[in-house]
Amino acid sequence: MKPRSSAAQPSLPGNFLRQAINQDLERGTYSTRRWGGSPGDARHHAGGAPDIARIRTRFPPEPNGYLHIGHAKSISVNFGLARAYQGVCHLRFDDTNPEKEDVEYVESIKDSVRWLGFDWEVGGTSHLYHASDYFDFMYRAAEYLIEAGLAYVDEQSAGQLRDHRGDFARPGVNSPFRDRSAAENLRRFRQMRDGELQEGAAILRAKIDMASPNINLRDPTLYRIKYAQHHSSGSRWCIYPMYAFAHPIEDALENITHSIATLEFEDQRPFYDWLLQHLAQGGLINTPPPRQYEFARLNLTYVVTSKRKLKQLVDEGHVGGWDDPRMPTIAGLRRRGYTPGALQLFADRIGVSKADSWIDYPVLEGALRDDLEPSSARAMVVLDPVRLVVTNWDEAMGPGHLEPCSAPVHPRDPERGERTFSFGRDLWVERADYSESPSPDFFRLSPGKLVRLKYGYVIQCTGAVKSGTGAVTEIHARLLPETKSGTAGAAAVKVKGTITWVGVADCVQAEVRLFDRLFTVPQPGAGERSFLEELNAASVKVVTAYGEPSLRQTLPEQRVQFERQGYFVADRHDHQPDRGELVFNRTTTLT
């Protein structure tokens, strides 16, 4: 990475975050800051070289679940800004809540970030950090606040704390423990640390203003007692910092310049600034301190993004796991066939703003189709098959003859070559492509009508065979021999309908999973009904389909457009072509 310059970044697509960054670069707000080579306190960074990163951002997930599409937007914003401004984005695990966190989630988060096309390694240096690595400094910062008269140990009950906090209509009430001496507070806080008090017996609070109209400034909690095994630090600590206390400290130690959060943290910003101002005055952190900016979180129709609700769906068996293709998790979207490019395009299109709004799911599907169309190979697949018999085949073409047919792998990219398949007496076609009593605008198979079988021949339907229940079991048609696609006679017969098909002789059998939206309403759980009551019972249908022989070559996660059907992906877990097990998930329809 080249040394940074204080010059403004060349003009880029505008939003309020870019405007703030451009202003800081023009003013040289962070141009004198130094970087100690790793996170650390003021002394650590003072001994380092000038920070070559023009900006530093961070993506700070809590490892208590799998990332979802809302996180994909945040990843794109934070890593994308760092990339655009020759900066660095840190991946930081906010692991300050040991009861809900797990190494499984840590690994899944790393995998998701990298799959989206981003990395926390810059110039051979890893910028992957854990909040738990800063527990020693956080404790030191807490003792500093106590000694400065800015924090105290409160031993009220949970009910008293709740009652004394007040609400938007009435101010809070000072705790009876608020005016204890610094020495006494320090003694009690060390007893908390040393495991001499029970959970719930005491908390450490900042001393700010119990009458503040911003309830977040009414002496917020900094530390609580929690006897739990931490996935990283083990049992070393029995007191853990609250997120509102830990988060700004983490930003400061990591030299973050622009701390980008979602709107629910806007009311927390005054405390963020209060804490960093006092720690800077005490010489504990680098200056100038980071600044927090908030943007609207992603609200997407027909989706829930609450980690609690997503975990409930998994734990109660409503879905097959965190990577179920119906889930809005990044792992689920990936298995469904979404691409990093589609999610990035979606994030770019919806942009960032300060106003909460709902994004219609079709906006995401539109970005997905736009990304898949130019890259996806084509194939013909019949999802609801019924046999079509060309009754004059032996007479017209010869007994047992198979006519080779071909089609482009991609219609707008001839360099990708051709795919080949055989046309014979017996074919598979879609059941819905036949009607005995068609409407005037039905141009597919019906008695007496001519139809082109795509890339093959024109046929004339002569009728169908039905079961005792009236279901069609076989369709009959006659071949027009001189009408093969690509030959001189192809245009000799005019038809209004063209349908897809596959040959019985060389087709492959596949399991195809037809996924639909997981919920039946645009905003699940928005009313008085439980979001579980709004689950779509028909969100997945599994069918046995027949497809072109080219599908034998597909690899897991390879995306294909099934002509007339939609976009599909070979399942990353269950698709095993070397064993003849072909499994495809529907990603989205064509429209």
Coordinates of C-alpha atoms in Angstrom, one line a residue:
M1 CA 0.0 0.0 0.0
K2 CA 1.3 3.4 -0.9
P3 CA 1.7 6.1 1.7
R4 CA -1.5 8.0 2.2
S5 CA -2.2 11.6 1.1
S6 CA -4.4 14.2 2.7
A7 CA -5.8 15.1 -0.7
A8 CA -9.5 14.5 -1.2
Q9 CA -10.5 11.3 -2.9
P10 CA -11.6 11.7 -6.6
S11 CA -15.3 12.0 -7.0
L12 CA -17.2 8.8 -6.3
P13 CA -21.0 8.1 -6.3
G14 CA -22.2 10.3 -3.5
N15 CA -23.9 9.5 -0.2
F16 CA -23.5 11.0 3.2
L17 CA -20.8 8.5 4.3
R18 CA -18.6 9.4 1.3
Q19 CA -19.2 13.1 1.9
A20 CA -18.1 12.7 5.6
I21 CA -15.0 10.8 4.5
N22 CA -14.2 13.3 1.8
Q23 CA -14.4 16.2 4.3
D24 CA -12.1 14.4 6.7
L25 CA -9.6 13.8 4.0
E26 CA -9.7 17.4 2.8
R27 CA -9.3 18.7 6.4
G28 CA -6.6 16.1 7.3
T29 CA -8.6 15.1 10.3
Y30 CA -6.7 11.8 10.9
S31 CA -3.6 12.6 8.9
T32 CA -1.3 12.9 11.9
R33 CA -2.4 9.7 13.5
R34 CA 0.1 6.9 14.0
W35 CA -0.4 3.1 13.8
G36 CA 1.5 0.8 16.1
G37 CA 1.2 -2.2 13.8
S38 CA -1.6 -3.7 15.9
P39 CA -4.5 -2.5 18.1
G40 CA -3.3 -0.8 21.3
D41 CA -3.5 2.2 23.6
A42 CA -2.2 5.7 23.0
R43 CA 1.4 4.8 24.0
H44 CA 1.4 1.8 21.7
H45 CA 0.3 3.9 18.7
A46 CA 2.6 6.8 19.5
G47 CA 5.6 4.5 19.0
G48 CA 4.4 3.5 15.5
A49 CA 4.8 4.9 12.1
P50 CA 2.3 7.3 10.4
D51 CA -0.8 5.3 9.5
I52 CA -0.7 4.5 5.8
A53 CA -4.4 3.7 5.7
R54 CA -6.3 6.7 4.5
I55 CA -9.3 5.5 6.5
R56 CA -10.0 2.6 8.8
T57 CA -13.5 1.0 9.0
R58 CA -14.6 -2.2 10.7
F59 CA -17.2 -4.9 10.4
P60 CA -17.9 -6.0 14.0
P61 CA -20.3 -9.0 14.1
E62 CA -21.2 -10.8 17.4
P63 CA -20.5 -14.5 16.8
N64 CA -23.9 -15.6 18.1
G65 CA -25.4 -16.7 14.8
Y66 CA -24.9 -16.8 11.0
L67 CA -24.7 -13.6 9.1
H68 CA -27.7 -12.6 7.0
I69 CA -28.5 -10.4 4.1
G70 CA -28.5 -7.3 6.3
H71 CA -24.9 -8.1 7.2
A72 CA -24.1 -8.5 3.6
K73 CA -25.1 -4.8 3.1
S74 CA -23.0 -3.8 6.1
I75 CA -20.0 -5.8 4.8
S76 CA -20.3 -4.2 1.4
V77 CA -20.5 -0.7 2.9
N78 CA -17.5 -1.1 5.3
F79 CA -15.2 -3.1 3.2
G80 CA -16.3 -1.3 0.1
L81 CA -15.5 2.2 1.5
A82 CA -12.1 1.0 2.7
R83 CA -11.3 -0.4 -0.8
A84 CA -12.5 2.8 -2.5
Y85 CA -10.4 5.1 -0.3
Q86 CA -7.2 2.9 -0.1
G87 CA -8.0 2.2 3.5
V88 CA -8.3 -0.9 5.7
C89 CA -11.4 -2.6 7.0
H90 CA -11.0 -4.7 10.1
L91 CA -13.0 -7.9 10.8
R92 CA -13.7 -7.8 14.5
F93 CA -15.6 -10.3 16.5
D94 CA -17.6 -8.6 19.2
D95 CA -17.4 -11.5 21.6
T96 CA -18.3 -9.9 24.9
N97 CA -21.4 -12.1 25.6
P98 CA -20.0 -15.6 26.4
E99 CA -23.4 -17.3 26.8
K100 CA -24.6 -16.9 23.2
E101 CA -21.3 -17.2 21.2
D102 CA -19.7 -20.1 19.6
V103 CA -16.6 -21.0 17.4
E104 CA -19.0 -22.4 14.8
Y105 CA -20.4 -18.9 14.2
V106 CA -16.9 -17.4 14.1
E107 CA -15.9 -19.7 11.3
S108 CA -19.1 -19.2 9.4
I109 CA -18.6 -15.4 9.6
K110 CA -15.1 -15.6 8.2
D111 CA -16.3 -17.9 5.4
S112 CA -19.2 -15.5 4.5
V113 CA -17.0 -12.4 4.3
R114 CA -14.5 -14.1 2.1
W115 CA -17.2 -15.6 -0.1
L116 CA -18.6 -12.0 -0.7
G117 CA -15.2 -11.1 -2.1
F118 CA -13.6 -9.2 0.8
D119 CA -10.6 -9.8 3.0
W120 CA -9.2 -8.5 6.2
E121 CA -5.6 -9.1 5.1
V122 CA -3.9 -6.1 3.6
G123 CA -0.3 -6.1 2.4
G124 CA 0.3 -9.4 4.2
T125 CA -1.1 -8.2 7.5
S126 CA -4.2 -9.7 9.0
H127 CA -6.7 -7.3 10.5
L128 CA -8.9 -9.9 12.2
Y129 CA -9.4 -9.0 15.9
H130 CA -11.5 -10.1 18.8
A131 CA -13.1 -7.8 21.4
S132 CA -12.1 -10.3 24.0
D133 CA -8.4 -9.5 23.3
Y134 CA -9.1 -6.1 24.7
F135 CA -10.6 -7.2 28.0
D136 CA -7.5 -6.1 29.9
F137 CA -7.6 -2.6 28.5
M138 CA -11.4 -2.4 29.1
Y139 CA -10.9 -3.2 32.7
R140 CA -8.1 -0.7 32.9
A141 CA -10.4 1.9 31.3
A142 CA -13.1 1.1 33.8
E143 CA -10.8 1.6 36.8
Y144 CA -9.7 4.9 35.3
L145 CA -13.3 6.1 35.1
I146 CA -13.9 5.0 38.7
E147 CA -10.8 6.9 39.9
A148 CA -11.8 10.0 37.9
G149 CA -15.2 9.9 39.6
L150 CA -17.0 9.0 36.4
A151 CA -18.2 5.5 37.3
Y152 CA -19.5 3.7 40.3
V153 CA -20.6 0.3 41.5
D154 CA -24.4 0.0 41.9
E155 CA -25.9 -2.7 44.1
Q156 CA -29.6 -2.0 43.5
S157 CA -31.9 -4.9 42.6
A158 CA -33.0 -5.3 39.0
G159 CA -36.4 -4.0 39.9
Q160 CA -35.0 -0.9 41.6
L161 CA -32.7 -0.2 38.6
R162 CA -35.7 -0.4 36.3
D163 CA -37.9 1.8 38.4
H164 CA -35.2 4.4 39.1
R165 CA -34.3 4.7 35.4
G166 CA -37.4 6.7 34.6
D167 CA -38.9 6.9 31.1
F168 CA -39.5 9.4 28.4
A169 CA -42.0 11.3 30.5
R170 CA -40.1 11.4 33.8
P171 CA -36.4 11.7 34.7
G172 CA -34.5 9.0 36.4
V173 CA -33.6 8.9 40.1
N174 CA -30.0 8.8 41.4
S175 CA -28.9 5.6 42.9
P176 CA -28.2 5.5 46.6
F177 CA -24.8 4.1 45.7
R178 CA -24.0 7.0 43.3
D179 CA -22.0 9.1 45.7
R180 CA -19.7 6.5 47.2
S181 CA -16.0 7.3 47.2
A182 CA -13.8 6.4 44.4
A183 CA -11.8 4.1 46.7
E184 CA -14.9 2.2 47.8
N185 CA -16.1 1.8 44.2
L186 CA -12.7 0.6 43.2
R187 CA -12.7 -2.0 46.1
R188 CA -16.2 -3.3 45.2
F189 CA -15.4 -3.4 41.5
R190 CA -12.3 -5.5 42.2
Q191 CA -14.5 -7.8 44.3
M192 CA -16.7 -8.2 41.2
R193 CA -13.7 -9.1 39.2
D194 CA -12.4 -11.6 41.7
G195 CA -15.6 -13.5 41.9
E196 CA -16.6 -12.4 45.4
L197 CA -20.1 -11.3 44.4
Q198 CA -23.0 -13.2 42.9
E199 CA -24.5 -12.6 39.4
G200 CA -26.9 -9.7 39.6
A201 CA -25.5 -8.5 42.9
A202 CA -23.7 -5.5 41.4
I203 CA -23.0 -3.6 38.2
L204 CA -20.6 -0.9 37.2
R205 CA -22.3 2.2 35.9
A206 CA -21.1 5.4 34.2
K207 CA -21.9 8.6 36.2
I208 CA -23.4 11.0 33.7
D209 CA -26.9 12.4 34.1
M210 CA -30.0 10.6 35.4
A211 CA -32.2 13.5 34.2
S212 CA -30.9 13.4 30.6
P213 CA -33.7 13.3 28.0
N214 CA -31.5 10.6 26.3
I215 CA -32.2 7.6 28.4
N216 CA -28.9 6.1 27.2
L217 CA -27.1 8.7 29.2
R218 CA -28.8 7.9 32.4
D219 CA -25.8 6.3 34.0
P220 CA -25.5 3.4 31.6
T221 CA -24.2 0.0 32.7
L222 CA -20.5 -0.6 31.8
Y223 CA -19.9 -4.1 33.4
R224 CA -22.0 -6.9 34.8
I225 CA -21.1 -10.2 36.6
K226 CA -21.5 -13.3 34.5
Y227 CA -20.1 -16.7 35.5
A228 CA -19.9 -18.3 32.0
Q229 CA -17.2 -20.0 30.0
H230 CA -16.0 -17.8 27.2
H231 CA -15.2 -19.5 23.9
S232 CA -11.9 -17.5 23.7
S233 CA -10.8 -16.4 27.1
G234 CA -12.2 -19.4 29.0
S235 CA -13.0 -18.8 32.7
R236 CA -10.4 -16.0 33.2
W237 CA -13.1 -13.4 33.6
C238 CA -16.4 -13.4 35.5
I239 CA -17.2 -9.7 34.7
Y240 CA -17.9 -8.7 31.1
P241 CA -18.3 -5.3 29.5
M242 CA -21.5 -4.2 28.0
Y243 CA -21.6 -3.6 24.2
A244 CA -22.1 0.1 24.5
F245 CA -18.9 0.4 26.6
A246 CA -16.9 -2.1 24.7
H247 CA -17.7 -1.0 21.2
P248 CA -16.2 2.5 21.3
I249 CA -13.1 1.3 23.1
E250 CA -12.6 -1.4 20.4
D251 CA -12.8 1.3 17.7
A252 CA -10.3 3.5 19.5
L253 CA -7.8 0.7 20.1
E254 CA -8.0 -0.3 16.4
N255 CA -7.5 3.3 15.1
I256 CA -10.8 3.3 13.4
T257 CA -11.6 6.6 11.7
H258 CA -15.2 6.1 10.6
S259 CA -17.3 3.8 12.7
I260 CA -20.4 2.9 10.6
A261 CA -23.4 1.5 12.5
T262 CA -27.1 1.1 11.8
L263 CA -29.7 3.6 13.0
E264 CA -30.6 1.9 16.2
F265 CA -27.3 3.0 17.5
E266 CA -27.9 6.7 16.8
D267 CA -29.1 7.3 20.4
Q268 CA -26.0 5.6 21.7
R269 CA -23.7 8.0 19.9
P270 CA -23.6 10.6 22.7
F271 CA -22.3 8.0 25.1
Y272 CA -19.8 6.8 22.5
D273 CA -18.5 10.4 22.3
W274 CA -18.6 10.9 26.0
L275 CA -16.6 7.8 26.8
L276 CA -13.9 8.4 24.1
Q277 CA -13.6 12.0 25.1
H278 CA -12.8 11.1 28.7
L279 CA -10.4 8.2 27.8
A280 CA -8.6 10.6 25.4
Q281 CA -8.3 13.2 28.1
G282 CA -6.8 10.6 30.4
G283 CA -4.2 9.8 27.7
L284 CA -5.5 6.2 27.3
I285 CA -6.4 6.2 23.7
N286 CA -5.1 7.6 20.4
T287 CA -6.4 11.0 19.2
P288 CA -8.4 12.2 17.5
P289 CA -10.9 9.5 18.5
P290 CA -13.1 7.7 16.0
R291 CA -16.5 9.1 15.0
Q292 CA -19.7 7.1 14.6
Y293 CA -22.0 7.4 11.6
E294 CA -25.4 5.7 11.3
F295 CA -27.3 4.5 8.2
A296 CA -30.6 2.7 7.8
R297 CA -30.5 -1.0 8.3
L298 CA -31.9 -3.3 5.5
N299 CA -35.6 -4.1 5.8
L300 CA -36.5 -6.6 3.1
T301 CA -40.1 -7.8 2.5
Y302 CA -40.9 -11.5 3.1
V303 CA -37.8 -11.9 5.3
V304 CA -36.9 -11.8 9.0
T305 CA -33.4 -10.8 9.9
S306 CA -33.6 -11.0 13.7
K307 CA -30.9 -13.5 14.8
R308 CA -33.2 -14.6 17.6
K309 CA -36.0 -15.5 15.2
L310 CA -33.6 -17.1 12.7
K311 CA -32.2 -19.2 15.5
Q312 CA -35.7 -20.2 16.5
L313 CA -36.5 -21.3 13.0
V314 CA -33.4 -23.5 13.1
D315 CA -33.7 -24.8 16.6
E316 CA -37.4 -25.7 16.2
G317 CA -36.9 -27.5 12.9
H318 CA -38.9 -25.1 10.7
V319 CA -35.9 -25.1 8.3
G320 CA -33.1 -27.5 7.7
G321 CA -30.4 -25.4 9.2
W322 CA -28.7 -22.1 9.0
D323 CA -27.8 -22.7 5.4
D324 CA -31.3 -23.8 4.4
P325 CA -31.8 -22.2 0.9
R326 CA -35.0 -20.5 2.2
M327 CA -33.1 -18.7 4.9
P328 CA -31.9 -15.1 4.4
T329 CA -28.5 -16.0 5.9
I330 CA -25.5 -15.6 3.6
A331 CA -24.9 -19.3 3.9
G332 CA -28.5 -19.9 2.9
L333 CA -28.4 -17.5 0.0
R334 CA -25.2 -19.0 -1.2
R335 CA -26.8 -22.5 -1.2
R336 CA -29.8 -21.1 -3.0
G337 CA -27.6 -19.9 -5.8
Y338 CA -27.2 -16.2 -5.0
T339 CA -23.8 -14.8 -6.1
P340 CA -21.5 -12.3 -4.4
G341 CA -21.9 -10.1 -7.5
A342 CA -25.7 -10.1 -7.1
L343 CA -25.6 -9.1 -3.4
Q344 CA -23.0 -6.4 -4.2
L345 CA -25.2 -5.1 -7.1
F346 CA -28.2 -5.1 -4.7
A347 CA -26.3 -3.2 -2.1
D348 CA -25.2 -0.6 -4.7
R349 CA -28.7 -0.2 -6.0
I350 CA -30.4 0.4 -2.7
G351 CA -27.5 2.6 -1.4
V352 CA -27.2 4.0 2.1
S353 CA -29.4 6.6 3.7
K354 CA -30.5 7.9 7.0
A355 CA -34.2 7.0 6.5
D356 CA -35.7 3.6 7.4
S357 CA -37.6 2.0 4.6
W358 CA -38.7 -1.3 3.2
I359 CA -37.1 -2.8 0.1
D360 CA -39.3 -5.0 -2.0
Y361 CA -37.9 -8.5 -2.4
P362 CA -38.2 -8.3 -6.2
V363 CA -35.5 -5.6 -6.1
L364 CA -33.1 -8.3 -4.8
E365 CA -34.4 -10.8 -7.4
G366 CA -33.8 -8.2 -10.1
A367 CA -30.2 -7.7 -9.1
L368 CA -29.8 -11.5 -9.0
R369 CA -31.2 -12.1 -12.5
D370 CA -29.1 -9.3 -13.9
D371 CA -26.0 -10.9 -12.4
L372 CA -26.9 -14.5 -13.4
E373 CA -28.1 -13.9 -17.0
P374 CA -24.7 -13.2 -18.6
S375 CA -22.8 -15.9 -16.8
S376 CA -25.2 -18.9 -16.5
A377 CA -25.0 -21.8 -19.0
R378 CA -28.2 -23.0 -20.5
A379 CA -29.9 -26.4 -20.4
M380 CA -33.3 -27.8 -21.1
V381 CA -34.9 -29.5 -18.1
V382 CA -38.4 -30.9 -17.7
L383 CA -39.7 -30.5 -14.2
D384 CA -43.1 -32.1 -14.4
P385 CA -42.5 -34.8 -17.1
V386 CA -44.9 -36.6 -19.3
R387 CA -43.8 -38.9 -22.2
L388 CA -44.3 -37.7 -25.7
V389 CA -44.2 -40.4 -28.4
V390 CA -43.4 -39.4 -32.0
T391 CA -45.6 -42.0 -33.6
N392 CA -44.2 -41.8 -37.2
W393 CA -40.5 -41.6 -36.1
D394 CA -39.5 -45.1 -37.2
E395 CA -41.1 -44.5 -40.6
A396 CA -39.6 -41.0 -41.1
M397 CA -36.2 -41.4 -39.5
G398 CA -35.6 -45.1 -39.2
P399 CA -36.1 -47.6 -36.2
G400 CA -33.9 -46.7 -33.2
H401 CA -32.4 -43.6 -34.9
L402 CA -31.3 -40.8 -32.6
E403 CA -30.9 -37.4 -34.3
P404 CA -28.1 -35.3 -32.9
C405 CA -29.1 -31.8 -31.9
S406 CA -27.1 -28.9 -30.5
A407 CA -27.6 -25.5 -28.8
P408 CA -25.2 -22.8 -27.6
V409 CA -24.0 -23.0 -24.0
H410 CA -24.9 -19.4 -23.8
P411 CA -26.9 -17.6 -26.6
R412 CA -24.8 -14.4 -26.4
D413 CA -21.4 -15.9 -25.9
P414 CA -20.5 -18.2 -28.8
E415 CA -17.0 -18.8 -27.5
R416 CA -18.4 -21.0 -24.8
G417 CA -19.3 -23.6 -27.4
E418 CA -22.2 -25.9 -27.9
R419 CA -24.0 -28.5 -25.9
T420 CA -25.3 -31.6 -27.6
F421 CA -28.3 -33.9 -27.0
S422 CA -30.4 -36.5 -29.0
F423 CA -33.8 -36.3 -30.5
G424 CA -35.6 -39.7 -30.8
R425 CA -39.0 -41.4 -30.8
D426 CA -39.5 -40.9 -27.1
L427 CA -39.2 -37.5 -25.4
W428 CA -40.1 -35.9 -22.1
V429 CA -42.1 -32.6 -22.1
E430 CA -43.8 -30.5 -19.5
R431 CA -47.3 -31.8 -18.5
A432 CA -48.5 -28.2 -18.6
D433 CA -47.5 -27.9 -22.2
Y434 CA -50.5 -30.1 -23.2
S435 CA -54.2 -29.2 -23.2
E436 CA -57.0 -31.1 -24.7
S437 CA -59.3 -28.1 -24.7
P438 CA -57.0 -25.1 -25.0
S439 CA -57.9 -21.4 -24.6
P440 CA -57.4 -19.2 -27.8
D441 CA -54.0 -18.0 -26.5
F442 CA -52.6 -21.5 -25.8
F443 CA -50.0 -22.2 -28.5
R444 CA -48.5 -25.4 -27.2
L445 CA -49.5 -29.0 -27.5
S446 CA -53.1 -29.8 -28.3
P447 CA -54.8 -32.1 -30.8
G448 CA -54.1 -30.9 -34.3
K449 CA -51.7 -28.1 -33.4
L450 CA -48.2 -27.6 -34.7
V451 CA -45.4 -26.9 -32.2
R452 CA -41.7 -26.5 -32.5
L453 CA -39.6 -28.5 -30.1
K454 CA -36.7 -26.1 -29.5
Y455 CA -33.5 -26.9 -31.3
G456 CA -35.3 -29.9 -32.8
Y457 CA -38.2 -30.4 -35.1
V458 CA -41.8 -29.2 -35.7
I459 CA -44.4 -31.8 -34.6
Q460 CA -48.1 -32.0 -34.9
C461 CA -49.9 -33.2 -31.8
T462 CA -52.5 -35.9 -32.5
G463 CA -53.8 -36.6 -29.0
A464 CA -53.0 -38.2 -25.7
V465 CA -53.5 -41.4 -23.7
K466 CA -55.2 -41.1 -20.3
S467 CA -55.4 -43.2 -17.1
G468 CA -58.6 -44.4 -15.6
T469 CA -58.7 -41.2 -13.5
G470 CA -58.4 -39.0 -16.6
A471 CA -54.7 -38.0 -16.1
V472 CA -52.6 -37.7 -19.2
T473 CA -50.0 -40.5 -19.3
E474 CA -48.7 -40.1 -22.8
I475 CA -48.9 -37.5 -25.6
H476 CA -48.8 -38.5 -29.2
A477 CA -47.5 -36.5 -32.2
R478 CA -46.3 -36.8 -35.7
L479 CA -42.9 -35.5 -36.9
L480 CA -42.5 -33.1 -39.8
P481 CA -39.1 -34.4 -41.0
E482 CA -37.7 -31.5 -43.0
T483 CA -38.1 -28.9 -40.2
K484 CA -35.0 -29.4 -38.0
S485 CA -33.7 -26.2 -36.5
G486 CA -30.7 -24.8 -38.2
T487 CA -31.6 -26.4 -41.6
A488 CA -33.0 -24.9 -44.8
G489 CA -36.4 -26.3 -44.1
A490 CA -36.7 -24.9 -40.6
A491 CA -38.6 -21.8 -41.7
A492 CA -40.8 -23.7 -44.2
V493 CA -43.5 -24.3 -41.6
K494 CA -44.8 -21.4 -39.4
V495 CA -45.7 -22.2 -35.8
K496 CA -46.8 -20.0 -33.0
G497 CA -45.5 -22.1 -30.1
T498 CA -42.1 -23.4 -29.1
I499 CA -41.5 -25.7 -26.2
T500 CA -38.5 -27.3 -24.4
W501 CA -38.0 -31.1 -24.2
V502 CA -35.4 -33.7 -23.4
G503 CA -34.8 -37.1 -25.0
V504 CA -35.6 -40.2 -23.1
A505 CA -32.5 -42.0 -24.6
D506 CA -29.8 -39.7 -23.2
C507 CA -31.4 -37.6 -20.5
V508 CA -30.2 -37.4 -16.9
Q509 CA -32.4 -37.7 -13.9
A510 CA -32.1 -35.1 -11.2
E511 CA -33.7 -34.1 -7.9
V512 CA -34.9 -30.5 -8.2
R513 CA -35.9 -28.5 -5.2
L514 CA -38.3 -25.7 -6.0
F515 CA -38.0 -23.0 -3.3
D516 CA -40.4 -20.2 -2.7
R517 CA -40.6 -17.5 -0.1
L518 CA -40.4 -18.7 3.5
F519 CA -43.2 -16.3 4.6
T520 CA -46.6 -15.5 3.1
V521 CA -46.7 -11.9 4.1
P522 CA -44.4 -8.9 3.3
Q523 CA -43.6 -8.1 6.9
P524 CA -43.6 -11.3 9.0
G525 CA -44.5 -10.8 12.7
A526 CA -45.5 -7.1 12.2
G527 CA -49.0 -7.5 13.6
E528 CA -50.2 -9.4 16.6
R529 CA -49.7 -12.8 14.9
S530 CA -46.5 -14.7 15.6
F531 CA -44.1 -14.8 12.7
L532 CA -44.3 -18.6 12.9
E533 CA -48.0 -18.4 11.9
E534 CA -47.0 -16.7 8.7
L535 CA -44.6 -19.4 7.5
N536 CA -45.3 -20.6 3.9
A537 CA -46.2 -24.3 4.1
A538 CA -45.5 -24.5 0.3
S539 CA -42.0 -22.9 0.5
V540 CA -40.3 -26.0 -1.0
K541 CA -41.4 -28.7 -3.4
V542 CA -39.1 -31.5 -4.4
V543 CA -39.5 -33.1 -7.9
T544 CA -37.8 -35.7 -10.0
A545 CA -36.9 -34.0 -13.2
Y546 CA -35.2 -35.0 -16.5
G547 CA -32.5 -32.8 -18.1
E548 CA -30.0 -32.6 -20.9
P549 CA -26.9 -34.8 -20.7
S550 CA -24.7 -31.7 -20.3
L551 CA -25.9 -31.5 -16.7
R552 CA -23.7 -34.6 -15.9
Q553 CA -20.8 -32.2 -16.0
T554 CA -22.1 -29.6 -13.5
L555 CA -20.1 -29.1 -10.4
P556 CA -21.4 -28.1 -6.9
E557 CA -22.4 -24.4 -6.8
Q558 CA -22.4 -24.2 -10.6
R559 CA -25.3 -22.1 -11.8
V560 CA -27.5 -22.9 -14.8
Q561 CA -30.5 -21.4 -16.5
F562 CA -33.1 -24.1 -17.1
E563 CA -34.7 -22.7 -20.3
R564 CA -38.3 -21.4 -19.7
Q565 CA -38.0 -22.4 -16.0
G566 CA -35.6 -20.1 -14.2
Y567 CA -32.1 -20.1 -12.7
F568 CA -30.9 -23.1 -10.7
V569 CA -27.7 -24.1 -8.9
A570 CA -26.1 -27.4 -8.2
D571 CA -26.5 -27.9 -4.4
R572 CA -23.1 -27.3 -2.7
H573 CA -23.6 -30.3 -0.4
D574 CA -25.8 -32.9 -2.0
H575 CA -24.9 -32.6 -5.7
Q576 CA -22.4 -35.4 -6.4
P577 CA -22.1 -35.9 -10.2
D578 CA -19.3 -38.5 -9.8
R579 CA -21.9 -40.7 -8.1
G580 CA -24.7 -39.8 -10.5
E581 CA -26.5 -37.8 -7.8
L582 CA -27.6 -34.6 -9.4
V583 CA -29.4 -32.1 -7.1
F584 CA -30.4 -28.6 -8.1
N585 CA -32.0 -25.8 -6.2
R586 CA -34.2 -23.2 -7.8
T587 CA -32.5 -19.8 -7.3
T588 CA -35.2 -17.7 -8.9
T589 CA -37.7 -17.7 -11.7
L590 CA -37.0 -15.9 -15.0
T591 CA -39.4 -13.1 -14.2

